[in-house]
Coordinates of C-alpha atoms and ligand atoms in Angstrom, one line a residue:
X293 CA 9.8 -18.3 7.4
X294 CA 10.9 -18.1 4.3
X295 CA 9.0 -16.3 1.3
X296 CA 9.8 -15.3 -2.5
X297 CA 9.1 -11.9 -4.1
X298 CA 8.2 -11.8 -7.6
X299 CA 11.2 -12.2 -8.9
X300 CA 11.7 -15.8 -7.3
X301 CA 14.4 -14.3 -4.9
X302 CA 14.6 -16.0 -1.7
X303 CA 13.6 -13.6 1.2
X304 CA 14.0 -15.0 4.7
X305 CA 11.8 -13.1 7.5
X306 CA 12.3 -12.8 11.1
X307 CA 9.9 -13.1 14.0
X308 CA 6.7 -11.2 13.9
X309 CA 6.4 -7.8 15.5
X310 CA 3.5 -7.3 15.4
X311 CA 0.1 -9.6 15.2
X312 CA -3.3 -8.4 13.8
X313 CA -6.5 -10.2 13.3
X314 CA -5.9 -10.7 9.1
X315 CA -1.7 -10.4 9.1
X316 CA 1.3 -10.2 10.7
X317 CA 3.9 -8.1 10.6
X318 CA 7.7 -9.8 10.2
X319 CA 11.3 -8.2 10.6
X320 CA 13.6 -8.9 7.1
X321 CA 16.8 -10.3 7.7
X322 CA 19.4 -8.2 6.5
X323 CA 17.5 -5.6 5.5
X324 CA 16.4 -3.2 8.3
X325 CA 14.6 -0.5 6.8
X326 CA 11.9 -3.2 5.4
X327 CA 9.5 -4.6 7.1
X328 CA 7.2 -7.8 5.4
X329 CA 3.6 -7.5 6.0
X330 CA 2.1 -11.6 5.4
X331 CA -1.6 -12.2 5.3
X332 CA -3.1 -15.2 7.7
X333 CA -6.0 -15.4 5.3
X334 CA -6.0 -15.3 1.9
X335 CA -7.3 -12.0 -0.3
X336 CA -9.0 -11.7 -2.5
X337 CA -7.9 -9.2 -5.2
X338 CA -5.4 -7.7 -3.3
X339 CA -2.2 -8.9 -5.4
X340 CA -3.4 -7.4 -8.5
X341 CA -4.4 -3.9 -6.2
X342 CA -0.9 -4.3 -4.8
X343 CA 0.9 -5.1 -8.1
X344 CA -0.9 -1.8 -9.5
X345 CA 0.2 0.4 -6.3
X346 CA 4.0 -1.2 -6.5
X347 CA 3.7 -0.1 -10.4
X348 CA 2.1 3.6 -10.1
X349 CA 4.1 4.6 -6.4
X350 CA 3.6 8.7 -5.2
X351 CA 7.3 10.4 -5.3
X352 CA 8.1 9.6 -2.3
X353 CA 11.7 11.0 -2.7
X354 CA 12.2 12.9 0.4
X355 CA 14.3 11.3 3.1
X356 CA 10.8 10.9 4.8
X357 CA 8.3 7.8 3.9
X358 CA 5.3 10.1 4.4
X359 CA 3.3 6.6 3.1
X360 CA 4.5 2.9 3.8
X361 CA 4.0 2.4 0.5
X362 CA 4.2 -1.4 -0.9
X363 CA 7.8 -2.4 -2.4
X364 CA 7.0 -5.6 -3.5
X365 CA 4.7 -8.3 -3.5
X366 CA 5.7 -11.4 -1.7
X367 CA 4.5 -15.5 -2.7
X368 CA 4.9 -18.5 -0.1
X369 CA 6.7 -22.0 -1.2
X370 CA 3.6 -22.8 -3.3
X371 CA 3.8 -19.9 -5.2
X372 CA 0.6 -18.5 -3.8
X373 CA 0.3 -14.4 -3.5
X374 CA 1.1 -14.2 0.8
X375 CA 1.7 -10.0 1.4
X376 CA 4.4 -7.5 0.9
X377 CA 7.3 -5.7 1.8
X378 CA 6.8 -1.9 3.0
X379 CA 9.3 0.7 4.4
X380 CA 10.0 0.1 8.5
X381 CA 9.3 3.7 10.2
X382 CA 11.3 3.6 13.4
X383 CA 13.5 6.7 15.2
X384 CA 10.5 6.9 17.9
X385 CA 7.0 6.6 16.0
X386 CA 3.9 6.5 17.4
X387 CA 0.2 6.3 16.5
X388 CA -1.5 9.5 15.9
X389 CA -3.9 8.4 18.8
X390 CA -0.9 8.9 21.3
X391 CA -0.5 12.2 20.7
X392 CA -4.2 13.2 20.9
X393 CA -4.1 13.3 24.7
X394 CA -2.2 15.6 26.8
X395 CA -1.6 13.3 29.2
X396 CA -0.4 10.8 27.3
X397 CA 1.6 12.8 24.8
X398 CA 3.1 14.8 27.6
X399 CA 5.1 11.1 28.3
X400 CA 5.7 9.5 24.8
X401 CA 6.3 13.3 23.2
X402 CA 7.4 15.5 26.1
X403 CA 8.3 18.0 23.9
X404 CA 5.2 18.2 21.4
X405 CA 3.9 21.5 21.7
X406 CA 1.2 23.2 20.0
X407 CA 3.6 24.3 17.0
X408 CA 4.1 20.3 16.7
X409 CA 0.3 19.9 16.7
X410 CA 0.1 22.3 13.8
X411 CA 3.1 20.5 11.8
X412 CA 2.1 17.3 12.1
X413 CA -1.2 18.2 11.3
X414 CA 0.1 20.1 8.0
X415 CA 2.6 17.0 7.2
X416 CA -0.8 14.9 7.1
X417 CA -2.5 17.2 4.9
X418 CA 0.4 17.6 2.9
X419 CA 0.9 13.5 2.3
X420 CA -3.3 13.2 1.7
X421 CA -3.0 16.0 -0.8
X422 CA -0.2 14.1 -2.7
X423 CA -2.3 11.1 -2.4
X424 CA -5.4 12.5 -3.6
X425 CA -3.8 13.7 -6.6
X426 CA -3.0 10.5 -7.6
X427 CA -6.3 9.4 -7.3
X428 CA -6.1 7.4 -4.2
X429 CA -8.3 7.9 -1.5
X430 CA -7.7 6.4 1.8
X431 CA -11.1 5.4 2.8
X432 CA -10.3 4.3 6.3
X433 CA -8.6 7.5 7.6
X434 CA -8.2 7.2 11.0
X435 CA -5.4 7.7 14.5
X436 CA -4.5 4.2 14.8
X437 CA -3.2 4.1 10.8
X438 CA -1.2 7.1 11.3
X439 CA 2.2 7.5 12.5
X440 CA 3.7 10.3 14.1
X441 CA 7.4 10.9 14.8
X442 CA 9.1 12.9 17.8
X443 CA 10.0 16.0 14.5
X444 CA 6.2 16.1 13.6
X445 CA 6.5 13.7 10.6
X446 CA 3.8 11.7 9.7
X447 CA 3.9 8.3 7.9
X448 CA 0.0 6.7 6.7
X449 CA 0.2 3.2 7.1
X450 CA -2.0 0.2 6.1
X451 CA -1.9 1.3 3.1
X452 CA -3.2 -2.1 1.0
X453 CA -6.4 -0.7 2.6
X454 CA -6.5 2.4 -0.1
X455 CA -9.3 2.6 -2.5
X456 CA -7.4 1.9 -5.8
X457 CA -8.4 3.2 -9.0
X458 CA -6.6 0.6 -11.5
X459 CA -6.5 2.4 -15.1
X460 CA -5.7 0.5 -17.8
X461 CA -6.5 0.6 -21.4
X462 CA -9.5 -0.9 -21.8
X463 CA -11.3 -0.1 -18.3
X464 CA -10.9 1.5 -14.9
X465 CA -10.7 -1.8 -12.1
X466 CA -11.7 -0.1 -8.7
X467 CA -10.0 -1.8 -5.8
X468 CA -12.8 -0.6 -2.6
X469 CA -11.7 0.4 0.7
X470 CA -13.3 -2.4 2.6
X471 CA -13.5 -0.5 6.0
X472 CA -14.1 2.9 7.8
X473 CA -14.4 4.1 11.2
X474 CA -18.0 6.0 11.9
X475 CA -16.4 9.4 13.9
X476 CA -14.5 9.9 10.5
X477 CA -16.5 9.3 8.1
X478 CA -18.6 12.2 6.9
X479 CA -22.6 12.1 7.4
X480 CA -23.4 11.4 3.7
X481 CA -21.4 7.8 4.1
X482 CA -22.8 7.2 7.5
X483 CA -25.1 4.3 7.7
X484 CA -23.9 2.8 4.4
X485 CA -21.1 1.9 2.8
X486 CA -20.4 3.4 -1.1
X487 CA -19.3 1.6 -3.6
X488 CA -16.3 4.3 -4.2
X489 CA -15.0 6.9 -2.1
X490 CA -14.1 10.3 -2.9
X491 CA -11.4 12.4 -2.2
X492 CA -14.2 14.5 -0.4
X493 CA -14.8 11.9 2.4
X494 CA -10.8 11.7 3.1
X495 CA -11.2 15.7 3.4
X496 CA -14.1 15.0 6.0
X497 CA -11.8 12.4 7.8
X498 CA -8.4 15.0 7.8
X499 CA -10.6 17.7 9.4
X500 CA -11.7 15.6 12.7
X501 CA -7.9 14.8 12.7
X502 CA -7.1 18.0 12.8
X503 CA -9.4 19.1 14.8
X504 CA -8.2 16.4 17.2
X505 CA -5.0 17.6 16.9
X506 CA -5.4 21.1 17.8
X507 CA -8.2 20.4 20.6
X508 CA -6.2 17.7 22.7
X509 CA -7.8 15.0 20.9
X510 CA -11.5 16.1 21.5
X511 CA -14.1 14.9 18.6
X512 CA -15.4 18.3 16.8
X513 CA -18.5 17.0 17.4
X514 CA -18.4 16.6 21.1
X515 CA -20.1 18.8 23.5
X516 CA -22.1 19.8 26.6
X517 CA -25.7 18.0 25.1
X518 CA -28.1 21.0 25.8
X519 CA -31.7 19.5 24.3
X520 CA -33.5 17.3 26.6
X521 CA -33.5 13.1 26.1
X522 CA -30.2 11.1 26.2
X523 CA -27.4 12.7 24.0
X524 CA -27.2 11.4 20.9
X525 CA -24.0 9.5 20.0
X526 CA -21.3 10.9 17.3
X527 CA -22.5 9.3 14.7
X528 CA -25.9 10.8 14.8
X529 CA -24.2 14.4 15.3
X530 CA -22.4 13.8 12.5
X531 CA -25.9 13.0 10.0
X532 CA -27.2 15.4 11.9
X533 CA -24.7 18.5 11.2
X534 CA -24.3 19.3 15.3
X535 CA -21.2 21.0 15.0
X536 CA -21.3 22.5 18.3
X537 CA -19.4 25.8 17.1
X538 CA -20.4 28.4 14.8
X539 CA -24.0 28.2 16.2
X540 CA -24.6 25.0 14.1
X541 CA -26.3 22.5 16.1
X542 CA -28.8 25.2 16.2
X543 CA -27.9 25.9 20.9
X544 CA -28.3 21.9 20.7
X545 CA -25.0 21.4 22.1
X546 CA -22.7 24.1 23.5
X547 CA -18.8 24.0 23.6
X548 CA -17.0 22.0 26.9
X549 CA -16.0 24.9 29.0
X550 CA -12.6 22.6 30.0
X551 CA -11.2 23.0 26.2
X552 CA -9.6 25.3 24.3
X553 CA -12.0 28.1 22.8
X554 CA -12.6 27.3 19.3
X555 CA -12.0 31.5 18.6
X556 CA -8.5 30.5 20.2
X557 CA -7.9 28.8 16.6
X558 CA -6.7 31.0 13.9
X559 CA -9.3 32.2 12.1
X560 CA -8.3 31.0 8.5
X561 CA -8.3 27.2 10.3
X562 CA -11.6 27.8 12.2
X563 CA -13.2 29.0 9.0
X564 CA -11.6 25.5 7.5
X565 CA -13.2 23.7 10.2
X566 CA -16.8 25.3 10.0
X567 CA -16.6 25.1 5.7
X568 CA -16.3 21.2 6.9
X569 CA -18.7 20.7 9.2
X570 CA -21.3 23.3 8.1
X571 CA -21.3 23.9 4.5
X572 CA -19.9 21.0 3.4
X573 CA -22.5 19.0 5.9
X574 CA -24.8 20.2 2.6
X575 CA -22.9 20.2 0.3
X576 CA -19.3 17.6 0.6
X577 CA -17.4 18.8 -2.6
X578 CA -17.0 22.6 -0.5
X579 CA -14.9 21.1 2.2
X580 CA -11.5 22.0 2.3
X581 CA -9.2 19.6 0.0
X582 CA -6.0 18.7 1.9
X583 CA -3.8 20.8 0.1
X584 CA -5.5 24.1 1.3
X585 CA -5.3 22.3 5.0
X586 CA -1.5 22.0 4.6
X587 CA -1.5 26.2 2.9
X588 CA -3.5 27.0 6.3
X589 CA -1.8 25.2 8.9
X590 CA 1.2 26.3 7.5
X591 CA 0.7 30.0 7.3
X592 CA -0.9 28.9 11.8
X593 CA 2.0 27.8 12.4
X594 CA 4.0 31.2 11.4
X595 CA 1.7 33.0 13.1
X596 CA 1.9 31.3 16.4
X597 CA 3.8 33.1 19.3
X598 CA 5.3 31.9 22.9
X599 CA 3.9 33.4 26.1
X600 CA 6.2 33.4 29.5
X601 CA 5.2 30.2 30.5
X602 CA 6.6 28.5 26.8
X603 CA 3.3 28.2 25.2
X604 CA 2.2 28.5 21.8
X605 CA -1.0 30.2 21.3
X606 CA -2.2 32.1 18.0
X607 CA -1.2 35.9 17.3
X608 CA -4.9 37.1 17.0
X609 CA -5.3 37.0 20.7
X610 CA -4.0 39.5 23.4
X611 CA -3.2 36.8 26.2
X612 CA -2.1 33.0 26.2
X613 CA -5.6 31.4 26.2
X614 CA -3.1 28.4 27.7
X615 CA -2.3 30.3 30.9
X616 CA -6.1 29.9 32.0
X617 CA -6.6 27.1 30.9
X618 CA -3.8 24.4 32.5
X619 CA -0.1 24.4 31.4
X620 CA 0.9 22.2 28.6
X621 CA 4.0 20.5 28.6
X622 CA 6.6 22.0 27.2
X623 CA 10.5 21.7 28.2
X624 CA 11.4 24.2 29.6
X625 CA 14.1 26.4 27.8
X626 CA 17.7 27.4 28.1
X627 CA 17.9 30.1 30.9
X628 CA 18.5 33.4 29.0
X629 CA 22.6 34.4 28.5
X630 CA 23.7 30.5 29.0
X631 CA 25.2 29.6 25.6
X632 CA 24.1 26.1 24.0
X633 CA 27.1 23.3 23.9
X634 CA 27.9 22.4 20.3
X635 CA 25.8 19.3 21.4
X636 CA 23.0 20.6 22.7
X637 CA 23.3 22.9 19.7
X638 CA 23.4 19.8 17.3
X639 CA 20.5 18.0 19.1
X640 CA 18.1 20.8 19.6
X641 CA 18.4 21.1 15.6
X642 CA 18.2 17.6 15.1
X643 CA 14.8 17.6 17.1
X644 CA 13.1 20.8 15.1
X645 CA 10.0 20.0 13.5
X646 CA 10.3 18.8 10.3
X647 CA 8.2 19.7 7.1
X648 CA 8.6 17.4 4.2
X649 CA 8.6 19.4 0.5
X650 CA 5.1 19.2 -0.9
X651 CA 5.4 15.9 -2.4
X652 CA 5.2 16.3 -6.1
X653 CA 3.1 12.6 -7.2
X654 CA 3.6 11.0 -10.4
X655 CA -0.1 10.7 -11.4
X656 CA -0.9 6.7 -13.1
X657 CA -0.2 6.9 -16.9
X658 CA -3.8 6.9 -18.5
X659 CA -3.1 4.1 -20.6
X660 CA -0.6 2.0 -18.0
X661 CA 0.2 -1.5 -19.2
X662 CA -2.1 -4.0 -18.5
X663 CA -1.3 -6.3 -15.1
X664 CA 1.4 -8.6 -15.5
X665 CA 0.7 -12.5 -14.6
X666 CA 1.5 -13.3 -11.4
X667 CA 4.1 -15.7 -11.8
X668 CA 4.0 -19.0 -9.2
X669 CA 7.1 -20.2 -7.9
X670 CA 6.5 -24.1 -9.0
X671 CA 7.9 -23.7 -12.2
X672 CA 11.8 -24.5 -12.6
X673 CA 14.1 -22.9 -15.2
X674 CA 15.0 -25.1 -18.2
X675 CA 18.5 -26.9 -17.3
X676 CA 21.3 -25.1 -18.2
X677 CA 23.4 -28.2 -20.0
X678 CA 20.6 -28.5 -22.5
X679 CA 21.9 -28.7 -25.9
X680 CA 20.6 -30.8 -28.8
X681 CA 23.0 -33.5 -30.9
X682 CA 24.6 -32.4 -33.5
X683 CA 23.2 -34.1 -36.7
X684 CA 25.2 -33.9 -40.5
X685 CA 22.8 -32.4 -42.8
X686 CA 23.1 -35.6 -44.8
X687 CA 21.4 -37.5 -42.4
X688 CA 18.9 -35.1 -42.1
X689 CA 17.8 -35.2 -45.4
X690 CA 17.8 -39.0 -45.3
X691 CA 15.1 -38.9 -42.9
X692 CA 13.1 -36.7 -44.6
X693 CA 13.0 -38.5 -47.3
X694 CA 12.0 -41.7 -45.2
X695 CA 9.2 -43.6 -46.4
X696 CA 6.4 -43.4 -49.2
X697 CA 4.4 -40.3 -50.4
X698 CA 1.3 -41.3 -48.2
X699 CA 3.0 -42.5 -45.2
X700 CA 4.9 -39.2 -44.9
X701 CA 1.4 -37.3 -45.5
X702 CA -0.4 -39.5 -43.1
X703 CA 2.2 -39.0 -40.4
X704 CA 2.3 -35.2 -40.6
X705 CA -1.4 -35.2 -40.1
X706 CA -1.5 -37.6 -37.1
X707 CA 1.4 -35.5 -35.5
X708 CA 0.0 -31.8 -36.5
X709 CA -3.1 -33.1 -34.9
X710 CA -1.2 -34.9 -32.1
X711 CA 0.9 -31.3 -31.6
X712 CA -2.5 -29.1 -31.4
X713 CA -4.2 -31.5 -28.6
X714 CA -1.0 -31.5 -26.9
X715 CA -0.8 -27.9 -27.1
X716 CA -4.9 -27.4 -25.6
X717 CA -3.8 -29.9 -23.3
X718 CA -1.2 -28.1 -21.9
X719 CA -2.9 -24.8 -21.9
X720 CA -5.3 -26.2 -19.5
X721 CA -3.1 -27.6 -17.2
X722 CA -0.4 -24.5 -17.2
X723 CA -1.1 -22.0 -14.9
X724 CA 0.1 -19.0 -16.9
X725 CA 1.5 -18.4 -21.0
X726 CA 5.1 -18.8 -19.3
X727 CA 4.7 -22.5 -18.0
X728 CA 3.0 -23.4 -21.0
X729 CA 5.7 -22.1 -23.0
X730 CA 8.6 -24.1 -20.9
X731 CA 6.4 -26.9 -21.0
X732 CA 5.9 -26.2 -25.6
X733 CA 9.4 -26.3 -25.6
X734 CA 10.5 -29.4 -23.5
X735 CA 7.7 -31.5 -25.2
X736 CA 8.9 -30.2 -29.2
X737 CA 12.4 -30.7 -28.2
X738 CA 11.7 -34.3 -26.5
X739 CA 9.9 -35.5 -29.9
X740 CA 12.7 -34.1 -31.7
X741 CA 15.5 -35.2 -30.6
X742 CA 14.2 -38.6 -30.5
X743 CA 13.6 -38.0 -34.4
X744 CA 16.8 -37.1 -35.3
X745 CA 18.3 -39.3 -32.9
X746 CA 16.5 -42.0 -34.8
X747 CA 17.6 -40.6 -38.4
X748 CA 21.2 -40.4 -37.0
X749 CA 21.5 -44.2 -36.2
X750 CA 19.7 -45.2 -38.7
X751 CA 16.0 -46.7 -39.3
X752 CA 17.3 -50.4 -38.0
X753 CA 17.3 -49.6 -35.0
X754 CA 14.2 -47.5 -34.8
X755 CA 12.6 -49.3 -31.8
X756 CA 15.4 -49.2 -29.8
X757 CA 15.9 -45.4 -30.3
X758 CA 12.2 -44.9 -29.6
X759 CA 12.5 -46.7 -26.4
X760 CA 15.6 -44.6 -25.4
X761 CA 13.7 -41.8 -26.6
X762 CA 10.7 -42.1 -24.5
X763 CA 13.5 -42.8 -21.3
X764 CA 15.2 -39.4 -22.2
X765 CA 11.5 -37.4 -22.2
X766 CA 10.9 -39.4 -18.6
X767 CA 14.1 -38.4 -16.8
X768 CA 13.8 -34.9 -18.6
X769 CA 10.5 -34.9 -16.7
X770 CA 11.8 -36.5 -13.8
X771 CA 14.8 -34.3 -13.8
X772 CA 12.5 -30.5 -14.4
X773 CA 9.7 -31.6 -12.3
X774 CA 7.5 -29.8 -14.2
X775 CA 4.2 -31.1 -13.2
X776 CA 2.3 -29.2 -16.1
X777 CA 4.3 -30.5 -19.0
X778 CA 4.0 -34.1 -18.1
X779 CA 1.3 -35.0 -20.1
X780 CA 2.9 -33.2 -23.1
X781 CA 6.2 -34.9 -22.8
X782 CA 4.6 -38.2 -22.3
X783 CA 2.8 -37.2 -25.9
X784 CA 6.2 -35.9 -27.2
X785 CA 8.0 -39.9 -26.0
X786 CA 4.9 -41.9 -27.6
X787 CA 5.6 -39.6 -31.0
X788 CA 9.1 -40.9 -30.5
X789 CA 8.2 -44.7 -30.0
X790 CA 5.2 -44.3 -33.2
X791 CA 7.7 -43.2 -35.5
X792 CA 10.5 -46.2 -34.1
X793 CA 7.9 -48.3 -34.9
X794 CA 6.5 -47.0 -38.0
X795 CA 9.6 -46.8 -39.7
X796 CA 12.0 -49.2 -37.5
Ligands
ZN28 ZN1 0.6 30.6 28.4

């Protein structure tokens, strides 16, 4: 398959990876570290969104792609807008969802313990933050559009699904989030969808990842359902305020005795979580913004410590809360006195958990350019061996001076008028000011050339030059193909073949 980007170059793309319902995800060849994302159904919008994300990217200068952020818009043979390129994340990445589970993470991350939990958590927080100081919001935050590697890096994917706030001088274009999972989204969205998202629903969202994170994937709001009837489903918790913790669902729903304590937290995160869920359930612009997620989880993480059996558990407690619990599944270290190998040295520091700088975003300039046109593919360049004859002055003042006063005046006026329909003509048909222009310039040069062609040999053979005239516009058209300029060339040879015949 092969596809264009914006700048007409030719970009050839491998078999898909991956397939979705709406796109499908293709390999570059030759360039690794891209991947193409290419819509099956057309969207609406979502050039322009992308061309204004492309334009206004975070600072995403550190070794890390925290966000597959769009590189560049890519067009299909017609010239039509058909996806983008975006950065490939490889070296072991998996979705957020995988790493939830014990059980599951024990396999695809054997060596994810909690002090991985926390990072990865604060690497999200930290890329939201940068995000939201942008003045994106993510909208659908979710585990499937997160990617987590084996060194606790995240990367947010989907990205062209970001609410966009386009900026430009003369209004503010908002690009919705079209989608959003119910467990994340926070009780004031629930049931309806709002015309624009805040950074205060994405905080929402981040806390039940994190909370996820740090509880073995278990939704804050699950629970033992205390109250009599069936229990009511997450979504209705969520409206409802049920956290089950900090006495908040009001002994509704009590804590699952097979999970970690929630006072096993630390207590600057579990007051994080229970500003979330309980204050901000009244009031959403209290919760927590990202960047004071990433100052806690990072100050957790410093004050985790290791019991005997190689857990992590927080410093406020006297005993491993892990021990009672179950193991979790750590690898088990170096016995004590055995020096490392230089390679074992090498790989354990390769496989530390990572923790990107705080991103520092570039915010959108308040008065950003406005959108350029998107420019279709159909439209050739101008040949390069296009030069116009060369005519002696002489003979160009002859032909000026051709015929009577009123004949002259007459002439000009039919032409002028001739020039300006031509011109509306055109700028109907052209699909953008740059076609129209290529097309302006072949017609005027067409019609002129045939003049002076005409002047050159003399007014004799006027006919004859008209004729060869209105040839030279055709294979000029024939030659360019441009589709839009036909009608104006065909003007520009009839010019040519009037004035033969007027003055031949
Ligand atoms: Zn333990």
């Amino acid at each position: 398959m092969i596809v264009h980007s914006l700048a007409r170059q030719r970009i050839a793309l491998g078999e898909p990876i991956a397939r979705g319902g709406e796109a499908t995800v293709h390999e570059v060849v030759g360039a690794r570290e891209t991947l193409a994302k290419i819509y099956s159904t057309p969207r609406e919008g979502y050039d322009r969104k992308l061309i204004w994300m492309v334009a206004n990217p975070p600072d995403l200068h550190h070794g890390h792609p925290s966000i597959a952020w769009p590189q560049e818009l890519l067009y299909n043979a017609q010239g039509h807008f058909a996806g983008y390129l975006m950065p490939r994340i490889s070296g072991g990445a998996v979705k957020l969802l995988e790493v939830f589970n014990p059980r599951v993470r024990a396999k695809v991350m054997p060596k994810f313990n909690w002090r991985y939990l926390h990072r990865a958590a604060r690497n999200l927080s930290a890329a939201l933050a940068a995000l939201h100081a942008c003045d994106y919001v993510v909208g659908d935050l979710n585990e499937s559009n997160i990617l987590v590697m084996p060194t606790a890096l995240v990367t947010l994917i989907d990205t062209d699904s970001f609410q966009v706030r386009a900026v430009t001088q003369n209004h503010v274009e908002l690009y919705p989030c079209p989608v959003a999972r119910l467990e994340y989204t926070p009780p004031e969205l629930q049931g309806h969808a709002p015309s624009e998202r805040r950074p205060e629903h994405d905080n929402f969202g981040l806390a039940v990842l994190i909370f996820q994170l740090l509880m073995d994937g278990s939704h804050p709001f699950r629970g033992r359902w205390l109250a009599s009837g069936e229990p009511p489903s997450i979504e209705e918790r969520i409206r409802n305020g049920w956290f089950p913790y900090a006495n908040a669902s009001g002994g509704r729903i009590a804590e699952l005795p097979s999970m970690l304590p929630f006072s096993a937290l630390d207590p600057q995160v579990a007051t994080l979580f229970t500003r979330c869920f309980v204050a901000g359930h009244r009031d959403p612009s209290v919760r927590p913004a990202a960047g004071e997620w990433r100052d806690a989880l990072d100050a957790a993480e410093k004050n985790l410590q290791e019991c005997a059996q190689h857990h992590m558990y927080a410093k406020h407690l006297s005993a491993c809360p892990w021990c009672g619990l179950r193991r979790e599944t750590v690898r088990v270290a170096p016995a004590p006195g055995r020096t490392k190998t230089p390679r074992e040295e090498r790989r354990a520091r390769r496989a530390r958990p990572r923790m990107y700088p705080v991103p520092t975003f570039q915010r959108p300039p308040p008065f950003a350019a406005p959108f350029p046109a998107a420019q279709p593919f159909s439209v050739p360049t101008v040949p390069r061996n296009f030069t116009l004859p060369r005519v002696p002055r002489a003979t160009i003042n002859n032909a000026l001076a051709v015929g009577s006063g009123s004949l002259r005046y007459g002439f000009t006026v039919v032409a002028t008028l001739g020039n300006v329909l031509s011109a509306i003509a055109r700028g109907m048909a052209a699909p953008n000011w740059r076609a129209w222009w290529r097309a302006s310039v072949l017609v005027l040069s067409g019609a002129t050339a045939g003049t002076l062609l005409w002047a050159a040999l003399g007014a004799g053979s006027g006919a004859l030059i008209g004729a060869l005239a209105a040839v030279w516009d055709h294979v000029l058209v024939l030659n360019v193909l441009l589709a839009h300029a036909r009608e104006g060339a065909l003007y520009g040879a009839s010019v040519a073949v009037i004035l033969g015949l007027v003055f031949g």
